C-alpha positions as a printed NumPy array, in Angstrom:
array([[ 15.74 ,  -5.219, -51.744],
       [ 14.043,  -8.493, -52.235],
       [ 12.217, -10.776, -49.697],
       [ 10.709, -13.967, -49.142],
       [  7.53 , -12.931, -47.139],
       [  6.079, -14.932, -44.415],
       [  7.91 , -18.117, -45.816],
       [  9.027, -21.255, -44.19 ],
       [ 12.657, -20.836, -43.74 ],
       [ 15.442, -22.835, -42.091],
       [ 17.173, -20.011, -40.109],
       [ 20.842, -20.836, -39.004],
       [ 20.671, -21.677, -35.109],
       [ 16.832, -21.448, -34.835],
       [ 15.515, -24.094, -37.127],
       [ 12.252, -24.089, -39.39 ],
       [ 10.103, -20.918, -38.762],
       [  7.753, -18.656, -40.462],
       [  9.433, -15.426, -41.371],
       [ 10.194, -12.825, -43.766],
       [ 13.941, -12.776, -45.142],
       [ 15.098,  -9.549, -46.843],
       [ 18.283,  -9.559, -49.051],
       [ 20.124,  -7.83 , -51.646],
       [ 23.65 ,  -9.642, -52.292],
       [ 23.7  , -10.405, -48.731],
       [ 21.062, -11.282, -46.082],
       [ 19.837,  -8.037, -44.751],
       [ 17.116,  -8.689, -42.375],
       [ 15.002, -11.674, -40.82 ],
       [ 11.949, -10.789, -39.153],
       [  8.19 , -11.351, -38.624],
       [  7.527,  -7.961, -40.051],
       [  6.591,  -6.772, -43.423],
       [  9.29 ,  -4.569, -44.608],
       [  8.3  ,  -1.586, -46.76 ],
       [  9.579,  -1.154, -50.239],
       [ 11.132,  -4.872, -50.592],
       [ 10.124,  -6.609, -53.742],
       [  8.426,  -9.814, -52.726],
       [  9.063, -13.101, -54.237],
       [  6.037, -15.197, -54.187],
       [  6.328, -18.591, -53.168],
       [  3.713, -21.451, -53.525],
       [  2.094, -23.097, -50.582],
       [  4.272, -25.587, -48.794],
       [  7.655, -24.343, -50.159],
       [ 10.601, -24.239, -47.909],
       [ 13.643, -21.806, -48.143],
       [ 16.857, -23.66 , -47.239],
       [ 20.666, -22.349, -47.655],
       [ 22.072, -23.005, -51.055],
       [ 23.685, -26.459, -51.076],
       [ 27.608, -26.52 , -51.144],
       [ 28.899, -29.414, -53.254],
       [ 32.74 , -29.945, -52.447],
       [ 33.098, -32.976, -54.795],
       [ 31.683, -32.778, -58.319],
       [ 33.417, -33.593, -61.618],
       [ 30.858, -32.635, -64.087],
       [ 27.234, -32.313, -65.256],
       [ 25.3  , -31.136, -68.29 ],
       [ 27.586, -33.104, -70.526],
       [ 30.731, -31.285, -69.433],
       [ 33.551, -32.102, -67.066],
       [ 36.105, -29.892, -65.017],
       [ 38.89 , -31.807, -66.881],
       [ 37.571, -30.567, -70.158],
       [ 39.52 , -27.628, -69.161],
       [ 37.517, -24.711, -70.581],
       [ 35.448, -21.82 , -69.174],
       [ 32.696, -22.827, -71.246],
       [ 32.457, -26.319, -69.585],
       [ 32.642, -24.846, -66.042],
       [ 29.719, -22.643, -66.855],
       [ 27.723, -25.376, -68.279],
       [ 28.312, -27.275, -64.95 ],
       [ 27.528, -24.258, -62.861],
       [ 24.181, -23.735, -64.653],
       [ 23.346, -27.357, -64.42 ],
       [ 24.059, -27.687, -60.654],
       [ 22.003, -24.589, -59.982],
       [ 18.722, -26.586, -61.077],
       [ 19.416, -28.849, -58.219],
       [ 19.72 , -26.163, -55.416],
       [ 23.683, -25.955, -55.425],
       [ 24.924, -22.436, -55.119],
       [ 28.739, -23.259, -54.214],
       [ 30.853, -26.019, -55.544],
       [ 34.286, -27.217, -56.079],
       [ 35.524, -28.091, -59.682],
       [ 36.772, -31.568, -59.03 ],
       [ 39.691, -32.926, -61.176],
       [ 41.051, -36.475, -61.386],
       [ 44.152, -38.522, -62.117],
       [ 45.552, -37.479, -65.449],
       [ 48.372, -36.168, -67.424],
       [ 50.149, -33.008, -65.981],
       [ 49.198, -31.191, -69.056],
       [ 45.661, -31.968, -68.548],
       [ 45.491, -31.214, -64.837],
       [ 47.225, -27.986, -65.629],
       [ 44.725, -27.178, -68.478],
       [ 41.976, -27.636, -65.964],
       [ 43.788, -25.495, -63.264],
       [ 44.08 , -22.79 , -65.791],
       [ 40.148, -22.992, -66.746],
       [ 39.015, -22.62 , -63.025],
       [ 41.401, -19.614, -62.749],
       [ 39.962, -17.873, -65.848],
       [ 36.415, -18.657, -64.972],
       [ 36.826, -17.054, -61.425],
       [ 38.392, -14.037, -62.79 ],
       [ 35.538, -13.55 , -65.214],
       [ 33.194, -13.323, -62.153],
       [ 30.198, -14.909, -64.007],
       [ 27.011, -14.412, -62.115],
       [ 25.171, -17.286, -63.826],
       [ 24.487, -20.66 , -62.186],
       [ 26.159, -21.925, -59.116],
       [ 29.295, -20.097, -57.69 ],
       [ 32.676, -21.946, -58.296],
       [ 34.674, -21.692, -54.555],
       [ 37.761, -23.515, -55.716],
       [ 39.073, -26.883, -56.994],
       [ 39.229, -30.501, -55.42 ],
       [ 42.247, -32.194, -56.757],
       [ 41.277, -35.696, -56.669],
       [ 44.453, -37.468, -57.62 ],
       [ 47.213, -37.988, -58.861],
       [ 48.679, -38.747, -55.655],
       [ 46.687, -41.971, -54.834],
       [ 47.32 , -45.641, -54.236],
       [ 47.32 , -47.701, -57.669],
       [ 45.396, -50.592, -55.943],
       [ 42.458, -48.237, -55.026],
       [ 42.356, -46.18 , -58.209],
       [ 38.548, -46.763, -58.588],
       [ 37.862, -45.113, -61.908],
       [ 41.082, -42.987, -61.957],
       [ 43.267, -43.968, -64.863],
       [ 46.299, -46.105, -63.63 ],
       [ 49.236, -44.629, -65.798],
       [ 49.013, -41.283, -64.231],
       [ 48.984, -42.229, -60.61 ],
       [ 52.091, -40.822, -58.815],
       [ 53.557, -40.35 , -55.487],
       [ 52.917, -37.305, -53.326],
       [ 54.992, -34.385, -54.8  ],
       [ 54.914, -31.076, -53.503],
       [ 56.763, -29.238, -56.158],
       [ 54.135, -30.723, -58.706],
       [ 51.196, -29.49 , -56.576],
       [ 52.72 , -26.221, -55.919],
       [ 52.768, -25.675, -59.741],
       [ 48.971, -26.8  , -60.098],
       [ 47.995, -24.465, -57.505],
       [ 49.999, -21.458, -58.931],
       [ 48.247, -22.332, -62.397],
       [ 45.125, -22.346, -60.59 ],
       [ 45.407, -19.017, -58.898],
       [ 45.792, -20.555, -55.571],
       [ 42.096, -21.918, -56.059],
       [ 42.853, -25.575, -54.704],
       [ 40.931, -26.289, -51.534],
       [ 40.92 , -30.189, -51.276],
       [ 43.409, -32.434, -52.034],
       [ 42.538, -36.296, -52.173],
       [ 45.759, -38.584, -51.316],
       [ 46.638, -42.006, -50.2  ],
       [ 48.328, -41.191, -46.734],
       [ 50.282, -44.654, -46.531],
       [ 52.397, -43.57 , -49.807],
       [ 56.004, -42.552, -49.146],
       [ 55.939, -38.681, -48.82 ],
       [ 52.538, -38.289, -47.796],
       [ 53.01 , -36.796, -44.287],
       [ 55.366, -34.134, -45.471],
       [ 52.811, -33.437, -48.309],
       [ 49.752, -33.135, -45.78 ],
       [ 51.757, -30.885, -43.528],
       [ 52.567, -28.694, -46.639],
       [ 48.791, -28.705, -47.328],
       [ 47.541, -27.874, -43.831],
       [ 50.276, -24.889, -43.518],
       [ 48.332, -23.242, -46.547],
       [ 44.931, -24.026, -45.18 ],
       [ 44.066, -26.461, -47.755],
       [ 42.218, -29.6  , -46.776],
       [ 43.855, -32.954, -47.031],
       [ 41.477, -35.667, -47.675],
       [ 41.968, -39.343, -47.097],
       [ 40.867, -41.264, -50.379],
       [ 41.698, -43.62 , -53.111],
       [ 43.899, -45.52 , -50.493],
       [ 44.962, -48.934, -48.616],
       [ 45.646, -47.022, -45.489],
       [ 45.377, -48.82 , -42.377],
       [ 44.535, -47.262, -38.821],
       [ 48.119, -46.381, -38.073],
       [ 48.569, -44.552, -41.328],
       [ 45.384, -42.446, -40.796],
       [ 46.504, -41.551, -37.103],
       [ 49.553, -40.168, -38.729],
       [ 47.735, -38.437, -41.391],
       [ 45.522, -36.816, -38.769],
       [ 48.48 , -35.674, -36.895],
       [ 50.112, -34.309, -39.8  ],
       [ 46.769, -32.317, -40.638],
       [ 44.476, -34.525, -42.638],
       [ 40.904, -33.509, -42.218],
       [ 38.587, -35.168, -44.647],
       [ 37.608, -38.524, -45.981],
       [ 37.039, -38.686, -49.681],
       [ 33.588, -40.524, -50.547],
       [ 33.656, -42.694, -47.395],
       [ 33.467, -46.333, -48.038],
       [ 34.405, -46.121, -51.691],
       [ 38.072, -46.968, -53.055],
       [ 39.504, -47.443, -49.467],
       [ 40.154, -50.189, -47.058],
       [ 37.08 , -51.451, -45.381],
       [ 36.304, -52.128, -41.671],
       [ 37.541, -55.426, -40.328],
       [ 37.722, -56.796, -36.918],
       [ 41.48 , -56.988, -36.781],
       [ 42.198, -53.939, -38.81 ],
       [ 39.619, -51.174, -38.985],
       [ 41.112, -49.73 , -42.187],
       [ 40.185, -46.392, -43.377],
       [ 36.524, -46.864, -43.016],
       [ 36.809, -47.719, -39.318],
       [ 39.241, -44.884, -38.839],
       [ 36.778, -42.586, -40.406],
       [ 34.219, -43.694, -37.771],
       [ 36.718, -43.645, -34.921],
       [ 38.328, -40.274, -35.528],
       [ 36.087, -37.146, -34.829],
       [ 38.621, -35.03 , -36.34 ],
       [ 37.697, -36.376, -39.802],
       [ 34.872, -34.854, -42.016],
       [ 33.342, -37.792, -43.908],
       [ 32.186, -37.342, -47.448],
       [ 28.99 , -39.501, -48.436],
       [ 27.632, -40.196, -51.883],
       [ 23.84 , -40.647, -50.747],
       [ 22.62 , -42.304, -53.803],
       [ 22.164, -45.838, -52.208],
       [ 24.203, -47.093, -55.158],
       [ 27.791, -46.24 , -54.037],
       [ 26.917, -46.908, -50.304],
       [ 24.06 , -48.905, -48.653],
       [ 21.556, -47.436, -46.513],
       [ 22.61 , -49.505, -43.545],
       [ 26.152, -48.565, -44.309],
       [ 25.181, -44.732, -44.399],
       [ 23.19 , -45.282, -41.111],
       [ 26.28 , -46.796, -39.409],
       [ 28.455, -44.028, -40.591],
       [ 25.999, -41.12 , -39.463],
       [ 25.586, -42.874, -35.888],
       [ 29.375, -42.884, -35.489],
       [ 30.094, -39.314, -36.485],
       [ 29.471, -35.945, -34.801],
       [ 26.673, -33.944, -36.58 ],
       [ 28.925, -31.679, -37.964],
       [ 31.346, -34.089, -39.769],
       [ 29.27 , -35.796, -42.33 ],
       [ 29.106, -33.972, -45.665],
       [ 26.771, -34.879, -48.613],
       [ 28.447, -34.711, -52.023],
       [ 27.439, -35.867, -55.391],
       [ 30.757, -36.914, -57.103],
       [ 28.666, -36.559, -60.171],
       [ 30.243, -36.948, -63.638],
       [ 29.421, -35.062, -66.938],
       [ 26.453, -37.65 , -67.563],
       [ 24.415, -36.008, -64.815],
       [ 21.375, -33.808, -66.222],
       [ 21.501, -35.547, -69.422],
       [ 19.911, -38.715, -70.925],
       [ 21.202, -42.226, -69.999],
       [ 23.947, -43.686, -72.575],
       [ 27.6  , -43.688, -73.371],
       [ 29.596, -41.189, -71.418],
       [ 33.313, -40.47 , -70.639],
       [ 35.396, -40.143, -67.419],
       [ 39.046, -39.353, -67.643],
       [ 39.557, -40.635, -71.099],
       [ 37.535, -43.907, -70.181],
       [ 34.058, -45.1  , -71.635],
       [ 31.37 , -44.812, -69.053],
       [ 28.088, -46.445, -69.337],
       [ 25.165, -44.663, -67.782],
       [ 21.789, -46.699, -67.014],
       [ 19.125, -46.378, -64.503],
       [ 21.014, -43.888, -62.378],
       [ 24.288, -45.861, -62.193],
       [ 27.6  , -44.837, -64.016],
       [ 30.063, -47.673, -64.514],
       [ 33.088, -48.558, -66.567],
       [ 33.039, -51.574, -68.965],
       [ 34.452, -53.762, -66.145],
       [ 31.535, -52.544, -63.82 ],
       [ 33.672, -50.156, -61.57 ],
       [ 31.563, -47.261, -60.279],
       [ 32.666, -44.122, -62.275],
       [ 31.033, -41.368, -60.448],
       [ 27.536, -40.797, -59.96 ],
       [ 24.778, -38.841, -61.868],
       [ 23.076, -37.774, -58.188],
       [ 21.556, -34.41 , -57.794],
       [ 22.026, -32.9  , -54.51 ],
       [ 18.325, -32.419, -53.815],
       [ 17.949, -36.211, -54.249],
       [ 20.945, -36.888, -51.897],
       [ 18.982, -34.635, -49.256],
       [ 15.746, -36.759, -49.882],
       [ 17.392, -40.066, -49.672],
       [ 19.11 , -39.14 , -46.288],
       [ 15.921, -38.086, -44.96 ],
       [ 13.404, -40.607, -46.353],
       [ 15.664, -43.818, -46.639],
       [ 18.307, -43.165, -44.053],
       [ 16.174, -41.636, -41.521],
       [ 18.052, -38.522, -40.714],
       [ 16.101, -35.593, -39.288],
       [ 15.159, -32.966, -42.07 ],
       [ 17.231, -30.093, -40.693],
       [ 20.297, -32.28 , -39.808],
       [ 20.322, -33.682, -43.193],
       [ 19.925, -30.152, -44.594],
       [ 23.235, -29.292, -42.493],
       [ 25.033, -32.109, -44.176],
       [ 24.769, -30.427, -47.556],
       [ 25.129, -26.823, -46.49 ],
       [ 26.931, -25.722, -43.038],
       [ 29.037, -28.68 , -42.725],
       [ 30.93 , -28.676, -46.101],
       [ 31.173, -24.704, -45.772],
       [ 32.774, -25.328, -42.371],
       [ 35.077, -28.061, -44.016],
       [ 36.098, -25.45 , -46.559],
       [ 36.425, -22.635, -44.003],
       [ 33.806, -20.405, -46.013],
       [ 30.947, -20.657, -43.22 ],
       [ 31.404, -17.126, -42.59 ],
       [ 29.938, -16.519, -45.895],
       [ 27.633, -19.368, -46.883],
       [ 26.026, -22.761, -45.417],
       [ 23.106, -21.121, -43.416],
       [ 20.421, -18.358, -43.527],
       [ 21.793, -15.677, -41.179],
       [ 22.001, -11.877, -41.462],
       [ 25.293, -10.739, -43.039],
       [ 25.805, -13.883, -45.032],
       [ 25.411, -14.32 , -48.934],
       [ 21.885, -14.49 , -50.082],
       [ 22.135, -18.075, -51.119],
       [ 19.102, -20.06 , -51.047],
       [ 17.415, -23.067, -52.526],
       [ 13.55 , -23.327, -52.263],
       [ 12.053, -26.873, -52.537],
       [  8.569, -28.447, -52.098],
       [  7.604, -31.294, -50.047],
       [  8.664, -33.766, -52.706],
       [ 12.234, -32.197, -52.776],
       [ 11.93 , -30.773, -56.061],
       [ 13.833, -27.548, -56.388],
       [ 11.529, -24.593, -57.292],
       [ 14.049, -21.801, -57.234],
       [ 17.757, -21.291, -56.693],
       [ 18.921, -17.745, -55.549],
       [ 22.857, -16.984, -55.718],
       [ 24.016, -13.757, -54.07 ],
       [ 20.359, -12.325, -54.374],
       [ 19.875, -13.188, -57.815],
       [ 17.628, -15.89 , -59.206],
       [ 19.673, -18.234, -61.108],
       [ 17.259, -21.069, -61.604],
       [ 13.475, -21.362, -61.297],
       [ 11.381, -24.179, -62.235]])
């Protein structure tokens, strides 16, 4: 058994407190007392032990992308994101040919079956497209956009070993309501995104079972005083969990403040939406067969369209606290327990409580990640 002895720990339901956390693969004990026989992990002064971050929307990192469709590339992503404190993530795909999407599904299945203990844990797939609106495709290739198709989806899910956890779709497209009901019946999160949906479309989608908004504000209809669009609906409807790219590039600080002010505390989720260029030097990169230019923390296509991010989750947390003004533990919830609840894995991860997986990220006062622990094993150390 290992322990963080007399450390500052964010304990679920109790807040930040000085305590000793003992763990093997799962958290065994949280107490004020020394536990005999436990191997102490020594932390520097000022370190804070947080739950491991959960990133439900990330395409790539370390030069690899989920659409590369290999176990090796998924492994590179998993190891790269562990360095930013992420312990669980969804391999996120994008609008592409059926062959390429299927290849990506099969790679995730193979990776999960291999039970790798290195890096962050893959907890499933976020299928971002191809069932989106052409006019709001963002950095998704137009030629592969298609209408909601239950049969096509079922084939993808079967190829993945039923690993799909979120599907981004445009609810205004014909057939979307039936598709959303199909997803909801299987416990899969239907997420509204890359869409021209108006308020009545969103209301119908929520009634059918939609429960998430993909990268809120980006690639969707904006708030207007005569039609509140997807953005206004995201703020209006408490049923919707809202993803947020907190890099201050995709969304301005006042826009983040407006969203957070209008959402229940448990309905905001920080994501990175990162692409393969995260964790490597600026330069020319790629997303879905399209050339991407990365400079000064921004990833854009040749026409200037934002093409994902190179955001790290620890910096998303820092921005949310220091620039947006969200209280520290509330911002931590945005990156941990909120996505865990959204994915229905909060019985295992998302907070530091006895019986949950021993998934931790240890940061300092500058939000640098000092250590990442997944299932009781140190998978990253600065």
